[in-house]
Amino acid sequence: MKALPFPCIRPAQDRVLEALPAMGGILSGNDALRGAIADGLMLKDPGAAYYVYECSGEPGRATGVVAICPVNVLTGSDEAAAESVDALAAARAIAELKVQPRPVSLAYEASPVMDIILSAAKEGASLYAVTDPAGVTHRVWEVKREDAVAAIRAMLDQAPDPVFAGDSAYVAALAGASQILADEARAAGAYSGKEPFNFAVAVLFPAAQVSGNAPQVPTGLLTHQVSRF
């Protein structure tokens, strides 16, 4: 499985409780997002990192790795969802914003070694620890130290491709947005195949920890810029 570290757009650590309730406005358009970044409410990480995401509450606890995966892992999702009016509108909105607003939830076969690596990452101070109105606590740790990044990447490289574990309509919207941006780049004669929109941000949960729909990272907490704005 190809799953890479990435530069994230996310709330400032000391203003996350202010930012999350305002995400509807912050992610309403490029001007609003630029304004939030200029104000210091949101920030763009200067370098690539993996993120460890943990949610705890009912029905239990799950820990995943947030990374970017080739968008073709989203192909083969629910065709009816992909063709729905709502999914097409969401795809256009993401393409216009040029930012994926939250990771898609995927499940993969994790190794015991990965459990050890993620446990070590969680021993450090977290970036965020917020509890939502439903009583679910969301925690995030940033992993950017070179040896830790290399260890996570090596484990993910050995894992089989992930499977869907979340909202099929959102998966369809991400795939649709990627296609819109690719078509625009091809029309401009500027398509290389290496653009950020060819990757989707995902939270990869061990399959043993999730059944049915996996937990969702709150909108705006960890986002992926897919094109310049």
Coordinates of N, CA and C in Angstrom, one line a residue:
M1 N 0.8 -1.2 0.0 CA 0.0 0.0 0.0 C 0.9 1.2 0.0
K2 N 0.5 2.2 -0.9 CA 1.3 3.4 -0.9 C 0.5 4.5 0.0
A3 N 1.1 4.9 1.0 CA 0.5 5.9 1.9 C 1.6 6.8 2.4
L4 N 1.5 8.1 2.1 CA 2.6 9.0 2.3 C 2.4 10.1 3.3
P5 N 3.4 10.6 3.9 CA 3.2 11.8 4.7 C 2.9 13.0 3.9
F6 N 2.3 14.0 4.5 CA 1.9 15.2 3.7 C 1.9 16.4 4.5
P7 N 1.9 17.6 3.9 CA 1.8 18.9 4.6 C 0.3 19.2 4.8
C8 N 0.0 19.4 6.0 CA -1.4 19.5 6.4 C -1.8 21.0 6.6
I9 N -3.1 21.3 6.3 CA -3.7 22.5 6.7 C -4.6 22.2 7.9
R10 N -4.4 22.8 9.0 CA -5.1 22.4 10.2 C -5.3 23.6 11.2
P11 N -6.1 23.5 12.2 CA -6.3 24.6 13.2 C -5.0 24.8 14.0
A12 N -4.7 26.1 14.3 CA -3.6 26.3 15.2 C -3.9 25.6 16.5
Q13 N -2.8 25.0 17.1 CA -3.0 24.2 18.3 C -3.7 24.8 19.4
D14 N -3.4 26.1 19.7 CA -4.0 26.8 20.8 C -5.4 27.4 20.5
R15 N -5.9 27.2 19.2 CA -7.2 27.8 18.8 C -8.1 26.8 18.2
V16 N -7.8 25.5 18.5 CA -8.6 24.4 17.9 C -10.1 24.5 18.4
L17 N -10.3 24.8 19.6 CA -11.7 24.9 20.1 C -12.5 26.1 19.5
E18 N -11.8 27.1 19.1 CA -12.4 28.2 18.4 C -12.6 27.8 16.9
A19 N -11.7 27.1 16.3 CA -11.7 26.8 14.9 C -12.8 25.8 14.5
L20 N -12.9 24.7 15.3 CA -13.7 23.6 14.8 C -15.2 24.0 14.7
P21 N -15.8 24.7 15.6 CA -17.2 25.1 15.4 C -17.4 26.1 14.2
A22 N -16.3 26.7 13.8 CA -16.4 27.7 12.7 C -16.0 27.1 11.4
M23 N -15.8 25.8 11.3 CA -15.3 25.2 10.0 C -16.3 25.4 8.8
G24 N -17.6 25.5 9.1 CA -18.5 25.7 8.0 C -18.2 27.0 7.3
G25 N -17.8 28.0 8.0 CA -17.4 29.3 7.4 C -16.0 29.3 6.9
I26 N -15.1 28.7 7.6 CA -13.7 28.7 7.2 C -13.5 27.9 5.9
L27 N -14.2 26.8 5.7 CA -14.1 26.0 4.5 C -15.2 26.3 3.5
S28 N -15.8 27.5 3.6 CA -16.8 27.9 2.6 C -16.2 28.4 1.3
G29 N -15.0 28.7 1.3 CA -14.3 29.2 0.1 C -12.9 29.6 0.3
N30 N -12.2 29.8 -0.8 CA -10.8 30.2 -0.7 C -10.5 31.4 0.1
D31 N -11.3 32.4 -0.1 CA -11.1 33.7 0.6 C -11.2 33.5 2.1
A32 N -12.2 32.8 2.5 CA -12.4 32.5 3.9 C -11.3 31.7 4.5
L33 N -10.8 30.7 3.8 CA -9.7 29.9 4.3 C -8.4 30.7 4.3
R34 N -8.1 31.5 3.3 CA -7.0 32.4 3.3 C -7.0 33.3 4.5
G35 N -8.2 33.9 4.8 CA -8.4 34.8 5.9 C -8.1 34.1 7.2
A36 N -8.5 32.8 7.4 CA -8.3 32.1 8.6 C -6.8 31.8 8.8
I37 N -6.1 31.5 7.7 CA -4.7 31.3 7.8 C -3.9 32.6 8.1
A38 N -4.3 33.7 7.5 CA -3.7 35.0 7.8 C -3.9 35.4 9.2
D39 N -5.1 35.1 9.8 CA -5.4 35.4 11.1 C -4.7 34.5 12.2
G40 N -4.2 33.4 11.7 CA -3.5 32.5 12.6 C -4.5 31.4 13.2
L41 N -5.7 31.5 12.8 CA -6.7 30.5 13.2 C -6.4 29.1 12.6
M42 N -6.0 29.1 11.4 CA -5.5 27.9 10.7 C -4.1 28.1 10.3
L43 N -3.4 27.0 10.1 CA -2.0 27.0 9.7 C -1.7 26.0 8.6
K44 N -0.7 26.2 7.8 CA -0.2 25.3 6.8 C 1.1 24.8 7.3
D45 N 1.2 23.4 7.6 CA 2.5 22.9 8.0 C 3.5 23.0 6.9
P46 N 4.7 23.4 7.3 CA 5.8 23.7 6.3 C 6.3 22.4 5.7
G47 N 6.2 21.3 6.3 CA 6.8 20.0 5.8 C 5.8 18.9 5.9
A48 N 6.1 17.8 5.4 CA 5.3 16.6 5.4 C 5.4 15.8 6.7
A49 N 4.3 15.2 7.1 CA 4.3 14.4 8.3 C 3.2 13.4 8.2
Y50 N 3.3 12.4 9.0 CA 2.1 11.5 9.3 C 1.5 12.0 10.5
Y51 N 0.2 11.6 10.7 CA -0.5 12.0 11.9 C -1.2 10.7 12.5
V52 N -1.1 10.6 13.8 CA -1.7 9.5 14.5 C -3.0 10.0 15.0
Y53 N -4.1 9.4 14.7 CA -5.5 9.9 15.1 C -6.1 8.8 16.0
E54 N -6.6 9.2 17.2 CA -7.3 8.3 18.1 C -8.6 8.9 18.5
C55 N -9.6 8.1 18.4 CA -10.9 8.5 18.9 C -11.4 7.5 20.0
S56 N -12.0 8.0 21.0 CA -12.4 7.1 22.1 C -13.8 7.6 22.6
G57 N -14.6 6.6 23.0 CA -16.0 6.9 23.4 C -16.8 5.6 23.0
E58 N -18.1 5.8 22.9 CA -18.9 4.6 22.5 C -18.7 4.4 21.0
P59 N -18.4 3.2 20.5 CA -18.4 1.9 21.3 C -17.0 1.5 21.8
G60 N -16.0 2.3 21.7 CA -14.7 1.9 22.1 C -13.6 2.9 21.6
R61 N -12.4 2.4 21.4 CA -11.3 3.2 21.0 C -10.7 2.7 19.7
A62 N -10.3 3.6 18.8 CA -9.7 3.2 17.6 C -8.5 4.1 17.3
T63 N -7.4 3.6 16.7 CA -6.3 4.4 16.4 C -5.9 4.2 15.0
G64 N -5.7 5.3 14.2 CA -5.3 5.2 12.8 C -4.2 6.1 12.5
V65 N -3.7 5.9 11.3 CA -2.6 6.7 10.7 C -3.3 7.6 9.6
V66 N -3.0 8.9 9.7 CA -3.5 9.8 8.6 C -2.4 10.0 7.6
A67 N -2.7 9.7 6.3 CA -1.7 9.8 5.3 C -2.4 10.1 4.0
I68 N -1.7 10.4 2.9 CA -2.3 10.5 1.6 C -2.0 9.3 0.8
C69 N -3.1 8.8 0.1 CA -3.0 7.6 -0.7 C -3.4 7.9 -2.1
P70 N -2.9 7.2 -3.1 CA -3.3 7.5 -4.5 C -4.8 7.4 -4.6
V71 N -5.4 8.4 -5.3 CA -6.8 8.5 -5.4 C -7.4 7.2 -6.1
N72 N -6.7 6.5 -6.8 CA -7.2 5.3 -7.4 C -7.7 4.2 -6.4
V73 N -7.2 4.3 -5.1 CA -7.7 3.4 -4.1 C -9.2 3.7 -3.9
L74 N -9.7 4.8 -4.3 CA -11.1 5.1 -4.1 C -12.0 4.6 -5.2
T75 N -11.4 4.2 -6.3 CA -12.2 3.6 -7.4 C -12.8 2.3 -7.0
G76 N -13.9 2.0 -7.6 CA -14.6 0.8 -7.3 C -15.6 1.0 -6.1
S77 N -15.7 2.3 -5.6 CA -16.7 2.5 -4.5 C -18.1 2.5 -5.1
D78 N -19.1 2.8 -4.3 CA -20.5 2.7 -4.7 C -20.8 3.5 -5.9
E79 N -21.1 2.9 -7.0 CA -21.3 3.6 -8.3 C -22.6 4.5 -8.2
A80 N -23.6 4.0 -7.5 CA -24.8 4.9 -7.3 C -24.5 6.1 -6.5
A81 N -23.6 6.0 -5.5 CA -23.2 7.2 -4.7 C -22.4 8.1 -5.6
A82 N -21.6 7.6 -6.4 CA -20.7 8.4 -7.3 C -21.6 9.2 -8.2
E83 N -22.7 8.7 -8.7 CA -23.5 9.4 -9.7 C -24.6 10.2 -9.0
S84 N -24.7 10.2 -7.7 CA -25.8 11.0 -7.1 C -25.6 12.5 -7.2
V85 N -26.7 13.2 -7.2 CA -26.6 14.7 -7.3 C -25.8 15.3 -6.2
D86 N -26.0 14.8 -5.0 CA -25.2 15.3 -3.8 C -23.7 15.1 -3.9
A87 N -23.4 13.9 -4.4 CA -21.9 13.6 -4.5 C -21.3 14.4 -5.6
L88 N -22.0 14.6 -6.7 CA -21.4 15.5 -7.8 C -21.3 16.9 -7.3
A89 N -22.3 17.4 -6.5 CA -22.2 18.8 -6.0 C -21.0 18.9 -5.0
A90 N -20.9 17.9 -4.2 CA -19.8 17.9 -3.2 C -18.4 17.8 -3.9
A91 N -18.3 17.0 -5.0 CA -17.1 17.0 -5.7 C -16.7 18.3 -6.3
R92 N -17.7 19.0 -6.9 CA -17.4 20.4 -7.4 C -17.0 21.3 -6.3
A93 N -17.6 21.2 -5.1 CA -17.3 22.1 -4.0 C -15.8 21.9 -3.5
I94 N -15.4 20.6 -3.5 CA -14.1 20.3 -3.1 C -13.1 20.8 -4.1
A95 N -13.4 20.6 -5.4 CA -12.5 21.0 -6.5 C -12.4 22.5 -6.4
E96 N -13.5 23.3 -6.1 CA -13.4 24.7 -6.1 C -12.6 25.2 -4.9
L97 N -12.8 24.5 -3.7 CA -12.0 24.9 -2.5 C -10.6 24.5 -2.6
K98 N -10.3 23.4 -3.4 CA -8.9 22.9 -3.6 C -8.3 22.3 -2.3
V99 N -9.2 21.9 -1.4 CA -8.8 21.3 -0.1 C -9.8 20.2 0.2
Q100 N -9.3 19.0 0.6 CA -10.1 18.0 1.0 C -10.4 18.2 2.5
P101 N -11.6 18.4 2.9 CA -11.9 18.9 4.3 C -11.7 17.9 5.4
R102 N -11.7 16.6 5.1 CA -11.4 15.6 6.2 C -10.9 14.3 5.5
P103 N -10.2 13.5 6.3 CA -9.8 12.2 5.7 C -11.0 11.3 5.5
V104 N -10.8 10.5 4.5 CA -11.8 9.4 4.3 C -11.3 8.2 5.2
S105 N -12.2 7.4 5.7 CA -11.9 6.3 6.6 C -11.7 5.0 5.8
L106 N -10.5 4.4 6.0 CA -10.2 3.2 5.3 C -9.7 2.2 6.4
A107 N -9.8 0.9 6.1 CA -9.3 -0.2 7.0 C -8.3 -1.0 6.3
Y108 N -7.3 -1.4 7.0 CA -6.2 -2.2 6.5 C -5.7 -3.2 7.5
E109 N -4.9 -4.2 7.0 CA -4.4 -5.2 7.9 C -3.1 -4.7 8.5
A110 N -3.1 -4.3 9.7 CA -2.0 -3.7 10.4 C -1.1 -4.9 11.0
S111 N 0.2 -4.6 11.1 CA 1.0 -5.6 11.7 C 1.2 -5.3 13.2
P112 N 1.6 -6.2 14.0 CA 2.0 -5.9 15.4 C 3.1 -4.9 15.6
V113 N 4.0 -4.9 14.6 CA 5.0 -3.8 14.7 C 4.5 -2.4 14.5
M114 N 3.5 -2.3 13.7 CA 2.8 -1.0 13.5 C 2.2 -0.5 14.8
D115 N 1.6 -1.5 15.5 CA 1.0 -1.1 16.8 C 2.0 -0.6 17.8
I116 N 3.2 -1.2 17.8 CA 4.3 -0.7 18.6 C 4.7 0.7 18.2
I117 N 4.9 0.9 16.9 CA 5.3 2.2 16.4 C 4.3 3.3 16.8
L118 N 3.0 3.0 16.6 CA 2.0 4.0 16.9 C 1.9 4.3 18.4
S119 N 2.0 3.2 19.2 CA 2.0 3.4 20.7 C 3.2 4.3 21.1
A120 N 4.3 4.1 20.5 CA 5.5 5.0 20.8 C 5.2 6.5 20.4
A121 N 4.5 6.7 19.3 CA 4.2 8.0 18.9 C 3.2 8.7 19.9
K122 N 2.3 7.9 20.4 CA 1.3 8.4 21.4 C 1.9 8.7 22.7
E123 N 3.1 8.3 23.0 CA 3.8 8.7 24.2 C 4.1 10.1 24.3
G124 N 4.3 10.8 23.2 CA 4.6 12.2 23.2 C 3.3 13.1 23.4
A125 N 3.5 14.4 23.5 CA 2.4 15.3 23.7 C 1.6 15.3 22.4
S126 N 0.3 15.4 22.6 CA -0.6 15.4 21.5 C -0.8 16.8 20.9
L127 N -1.1 16.9 19.6 CA -1.4 18.3 19.1 C -2.8 18.7 19.6
Y128 N -3.7 17.8 19.6 CA -5.1 18.1 19.9 C -5.7 17.0 20.8
A129 N -6.6 17.4 21.7 CA -7.4 16.5 22.5 C -8.7 17.2 22.7
V130 N -9.7 16.9 21.8 CA -11.0 17.6 21.9 C -12.1 16.6 22.0
T131 N -13.1 17.0 22.7 CA -14.3 16.1 22.9 C -15.5 16.7 22.2
D132 N -16.1 16.0 21.4 CA -17.3 16.5 20.6 C -18.6 16.5 21.4
P133 N -19.6 17.1 20.9 CA -20.9 17.0 21.6 C -21.5 15.7 21.9
A134 N -21.0 14.7 21.1 CA -21.5 13.3 21.3 C -20.7 12.6 22.4
G135 N -19.7 13.2 23.0 CA -18.9 12.6 24.0 C -17.7 11.8 23.5
V136 N -17.4 11.9 22.2 CA -16.3 11.2 21.6 C -15.0 12.1 21.7
T137 N -13.9 11.6 22.2 CA -12.7 12.4 22.3 C -11.8 12.1 21.1
H138 N -11.3 13.1 20.5 CA -10.4 13.0 19.3 C -9.0 13.5 19.7
R139 N -8.0 12.7 19.5 CA -6.7 13.1 19.8 C -5.8 12.9 18.5
V140 N -4.8 13.8 18.4 CA -4.0 13.8 17.2 C -2.5 14.0 17.7
W141 N -1.6 13.2 17.1 CA -0.2 13.3 17.3 C 0.5 13.5 16.0
E142 N 1.4 14.4 15.9 CA 2.2 14.6 14.6 C 3.4 13.8 14.7
V143 N 3.7 13.1 13.6 CA 4.9 12.3 13.4 C 5.7 12.8 12.3
K144 N 6.8 13.6 12.6 CA 7.6 14.1 11.5 C 9.1 13.8 11.7
R145 N 9.5 13.2 12.8 CA 10.9 12.8 13.0 C 11.3 11.8 11.9
E146 N 12.4 11.9 11.3 CA 12.8 11.2 10.1 C 12.7 9.7 10.3
D147 N 13.2 9.2 11.4 CA 13.2 7.7 11.7 C 11.8 7.2 11.9
A148 N 11.0 8.0 12.6 CA 9.6 7.5 12.8 C 8.8 7.5 11.6
V149 N 9.0 8.5 10.7 CA 8.3 8.6 9.4 C 8.7 7.4 8.6
A150 N 10.0 7.1 8.6 CA 10.5 6.0 7.8 C 10.0 4.6 8.3
A151 N 9.8 4.5 9.6 CA 9.3 3.3 10.1 C 7.8 3.1 9.8
I152 N 7.0 4.1 9.9 CA 5.6 4.0 9.5 C 5.5 3.7 8.0
R153 N 6.3 4.4 7.2 CA 6.2 4.2 5.7 C 6.5 2.8 5.4
A154 N 7.5 2.2 6.0 CA 8.0 0.9 5.7 C 6.9 -0.1 6.0
M155 N 6.2 0.1 7.2 CA 5.1 -0.8 7.5 C 3.9 -0.7 6.6
L156 N 3.6 0.5 6.2 CA 2.5 0.7 5.3 C 2.8 0.2 3.9
D157 N 4.1 0.3 3.5 CA 4.5 -0.2 2.2 C 4.2 -1.8 2.1
Q158 N 4.4 -2.4 3.2 CA 4.2 -3.9 3.3 C 2.7 -4.3 3.4
A159 N 1.9 -3.4 3.7 CA 0.5 -3.7 3.9 C -0.3 -3.9 2.6
P160 N -1.3 -4.7 2.6 CA -2.1 -4.8 1.3 C -3.0 -3.5 1.2
D161 N -3.6 -3.3 0.0 CA -4.4 -2.2 -0.2 C -5.5 -2.1 0.8
P162 N -5.9 -0.9 1.2 CA -7.0 -0.8 2.2 C -8.4 -1.0 1.6
V163 N -9.4 -1.2 2.5 CA -10.8 -1.3 2.0 C -11.6 -0.1 2.6
F164 N -12.7 0.1 2.0 CA -13.6 1.2 2.5 C -14.1 0.9 3.9
A165 N -14.2 1.9 4.7 CA -14.8 1.7 6.0 C -15.5 3.0 6.5
G166 N -16.1 3.7 5.5 CA -16.7 4.9 5.9 C -17.8 5.3 4.9
D167 N -18.0 6.6 4.7 CA -19.1 7.2 3.9 C -18.9 7.1 2.4
S168 N -19.6 6.2 1.7 CA -19.4 6.0 0.3 C -19.6 7.3 -0.5
A169 N -20.6 8.1 -0.1 CA -20.9 9.4 -0.8 C -19.7 10.3 -0.7
Y170 N -19.0 10.4 0.4 CA -17.8 11.2 0.6 C -16.7 10.7 -0.3
V171 N -16.5 9.4 -0.3 CA -15.5 8.7 -1.1 C -15.7 9.1 -2.6
A172 N -17.0 9.0 -3.0 CA -17.3 9.4 -4.4 C -17.0 10.9 -4.7
A173 N -17.2 11.7 -3.7 CA -17.0 13.2 -3.9 C -15.5 13.4 -4.0
L174 N -14.7 12.8 -3.2 CA -13.2 12.9 -3.3 C -12.7 12.5 -4.7
A175 N -13.2 11.3 -5.1 CA -12.8 10.8 -6.4 C -13.2 11.7 -7.6
G176 N -14.4 12.3 -7.4 CA -15.0 13.2 -8.4 C -14.2 14.5 -8.5
A177 N -13.8 15.0 -7.3 CA -13.0 16.2 -7.3 C -11.7 16.1 -7.9
S178 N -11.1 14.9 -7.7 CA -9.8 14.6 -8.3 C -9.9 14.6 -9.8
Q179 N -11.0 14.0 -10.3 CA -11.2 13.9 -11.8 C -11.5 15.3 -12.4
I180 N -12.2 16.1 -11.7 CA -12.5 17.5 -12.2 C -11.1 18.3 -12.3
L181 N -10.3 18.2 -11.3 CA -9.0 18.9 -11.3 C -8.1 18.3 -12.3
A182 N -8.1 17.0 -12.5 CA -7.2 16.4 -13.5 C -7.7 16.8 -14.9
D183 N -9.0 16.9 -15.1 CA -9.5 17.3 -16.5 C -9.1 18.8 -16.7
E184 N -9.2 19.6 -15.7 CA -8.8 21.0 -15.9 C -7.3 21.1 -16.2
A185 N -6.5 20.3 -15.5 CA -5.0 20.4 -15.8 C -4.7 19.9 -17.2
R186 N -5.4 18.8 -17.6 CA -5.2 18.3 -19.0 C -5.6 19.3 -20.0
A187 N -6.7 20.0 -19.8 CA -7.2 21.0 -20.7 C -6.2 22.1 -20.9
A188 N -5.5 22.4 -19.8 CA -4.5 23.5 -19.8 C -3.1 23.0 -20.3
G189 N -3.0 21.7 -20.6 CA -1.7 21.2 -21.0 C -0.7 21.1 -19.9
A190 N -1.2 21.0 -18.7 CA -0.3 21.1 -17.5 C -0.4 19.9 -16.6
Y191 N -0.8 18.7 -17.1 CA -1.0 17.5 -16.3 C 0.2 16.7 -16.3
S192 N 0.7 16.3 -15.1 CA 1.9 15.4 -15.0 C 1.6 14.1 -14.4
G193 N 0.5 14.0 -13.6 CA 0.2 12.8 -12.9 C 0.7 12.8 -11.5
K194 N 1.5 13.8 -11.1 CA 2.1 13.9 -9.8 C 1.4 14.9 -8.9
E195 N 0.4 15.5 -9.4 CA -0.3 16.6 -8.7 C -0.9 16.1 -7.4
P196 N -1.0 17.0 -6.4 CA -1.6 16.6 -5.1 C -3.0 16.1 -5.2
F197 N -3.7 16.5 -6.2 CA -5.1 16.1 -6.4 C -5.2 14.6 -6.8
N198 N -4.1 14.0 -7.2 CA -4.0 12.6 -7.5 C -3.9 11.7 -6.2
F199 N -3.9 12.4 -5.0 CA -3.9 11.7 -3.8 C -5.1 12.1 -2.9
A200 N -5.6 11.2 -2.1 CA -6.7 11.5 -1.2 C -6.2 11.3 0.3
V201 N -6.5 12.2 1.1 CA -6.1 12.1 2.5 C -7.1 11.1 3.2
A202 N -6.5 10.1 3.9 CA -7.2 9.0 4.5 C -6.7 8.8 5.9
V203 N -7.6 8.3 6.8 CA -7.2 7.8 8.1 C -7.3 6.3 8.0
L204 N -6.2 5.6 8.2 CA -6.1 4.1 8.0 C -6.2 3.5 9.3
F205 N -7.3 2.8 9.6 CA -7.6 2.1 10.8 C -7.2 0.6 10.6
P206 N -6.6 -0.1 11.7 CA -6.5 -1.5 11.6 C -7.9 -2.2 11.5
A207 N -8.0 -3.1 10.6 CA -9.3 -3.7 10.4 C -9.9 -4.4 11.6
A208 N -9.0 -4.8 12.5 CA -9.4 -5.5 13.7 C -10.1 -4.5 14.7
Q209 N -9.9 -3.2 14.5 CA -10.5 -2.2 15.4 C -11.8 -1.6 14.9
V210 N -12.2 -1.9 13.7 CA -13.4 -1.3 13.2 C -14.3 -2.4 12.6
S211 N -15.6 -2.1 12.7 CA -16.6 -3.0 12.1 C -17.7 -2.1 11.5
G212 N -18.0 -2.4 10.3 CA -19.0 -1.5 9.6 C -18.3 -0.1 9.4
N213 N -19.0 1.0 9.6 CA -18.4 2.3 9.4 C -17.4 2.6 10.5
A214 N -16.2 3.0 10.0 CA -15.2 3.4 11.0 C -15.4 4.9 11.5
P215 N -14.8 5.3 12.6 CA -14.9 6.6 13.0 C -14.5 7.7 12.0
Q216 N -15.0 8.9 12.1 CA -14.6 9.9 11.2 C -13.9 11.0 11.9
V217 N -12.8 11.5 11.3 CA -12.1 12.6 11.8 C -12.9 13.9 11.6
P218 N -13.0 14.8 12.6 CA -13.9 16.0 12.5 C -13.4 16.8 11.3
T219 N -14.4 17.4 10.6 CA -14.1 18.2 9.4 C -13.2 19.4 9.8
G220 N -12.2 19.6 9.0 CA -11.3 20.7 9.2 C -10.1 20.4 10.2
L221 N -10.1 19.3 10.9 CA -9.1 19.0 11.9 C -7.8 18.7 11.1
L222 N -7.8 17.9 10.1 CA -6.7 17.5 9.3 C -7.1 17.5 7.8
T223 N -6.7 18.5 7.1 CA -7.1 18.7 5.7 C -5.9 18.6 4.8
H224 N -6.2 18.3 3.5 CA -5.2 18.2 2.5 C -5.4 19.1 1.3
Q225 N -4.5 20.0 1.1 CA -4.6 20.9 -0.1 C -4.2 20.2 -1.3
V226 N -5.1 20.2 -2.3 CA -5.0 19.4 -3.5 C -4.6 20.2 -4.7
S227 N -4.7 21.5 -4.6 CA -4.3 22.4 -5.7 C -4.0 23.8 -5.2
R228 N -3.3 24.6 -5.9 CA -3.0 26.0 -5.4 C -4.2 26.8 -5.4
F229 N -4.3 27.7 -4.4 CA -5.5 28.6 -4.3 C -5.0 30.0 -3.8

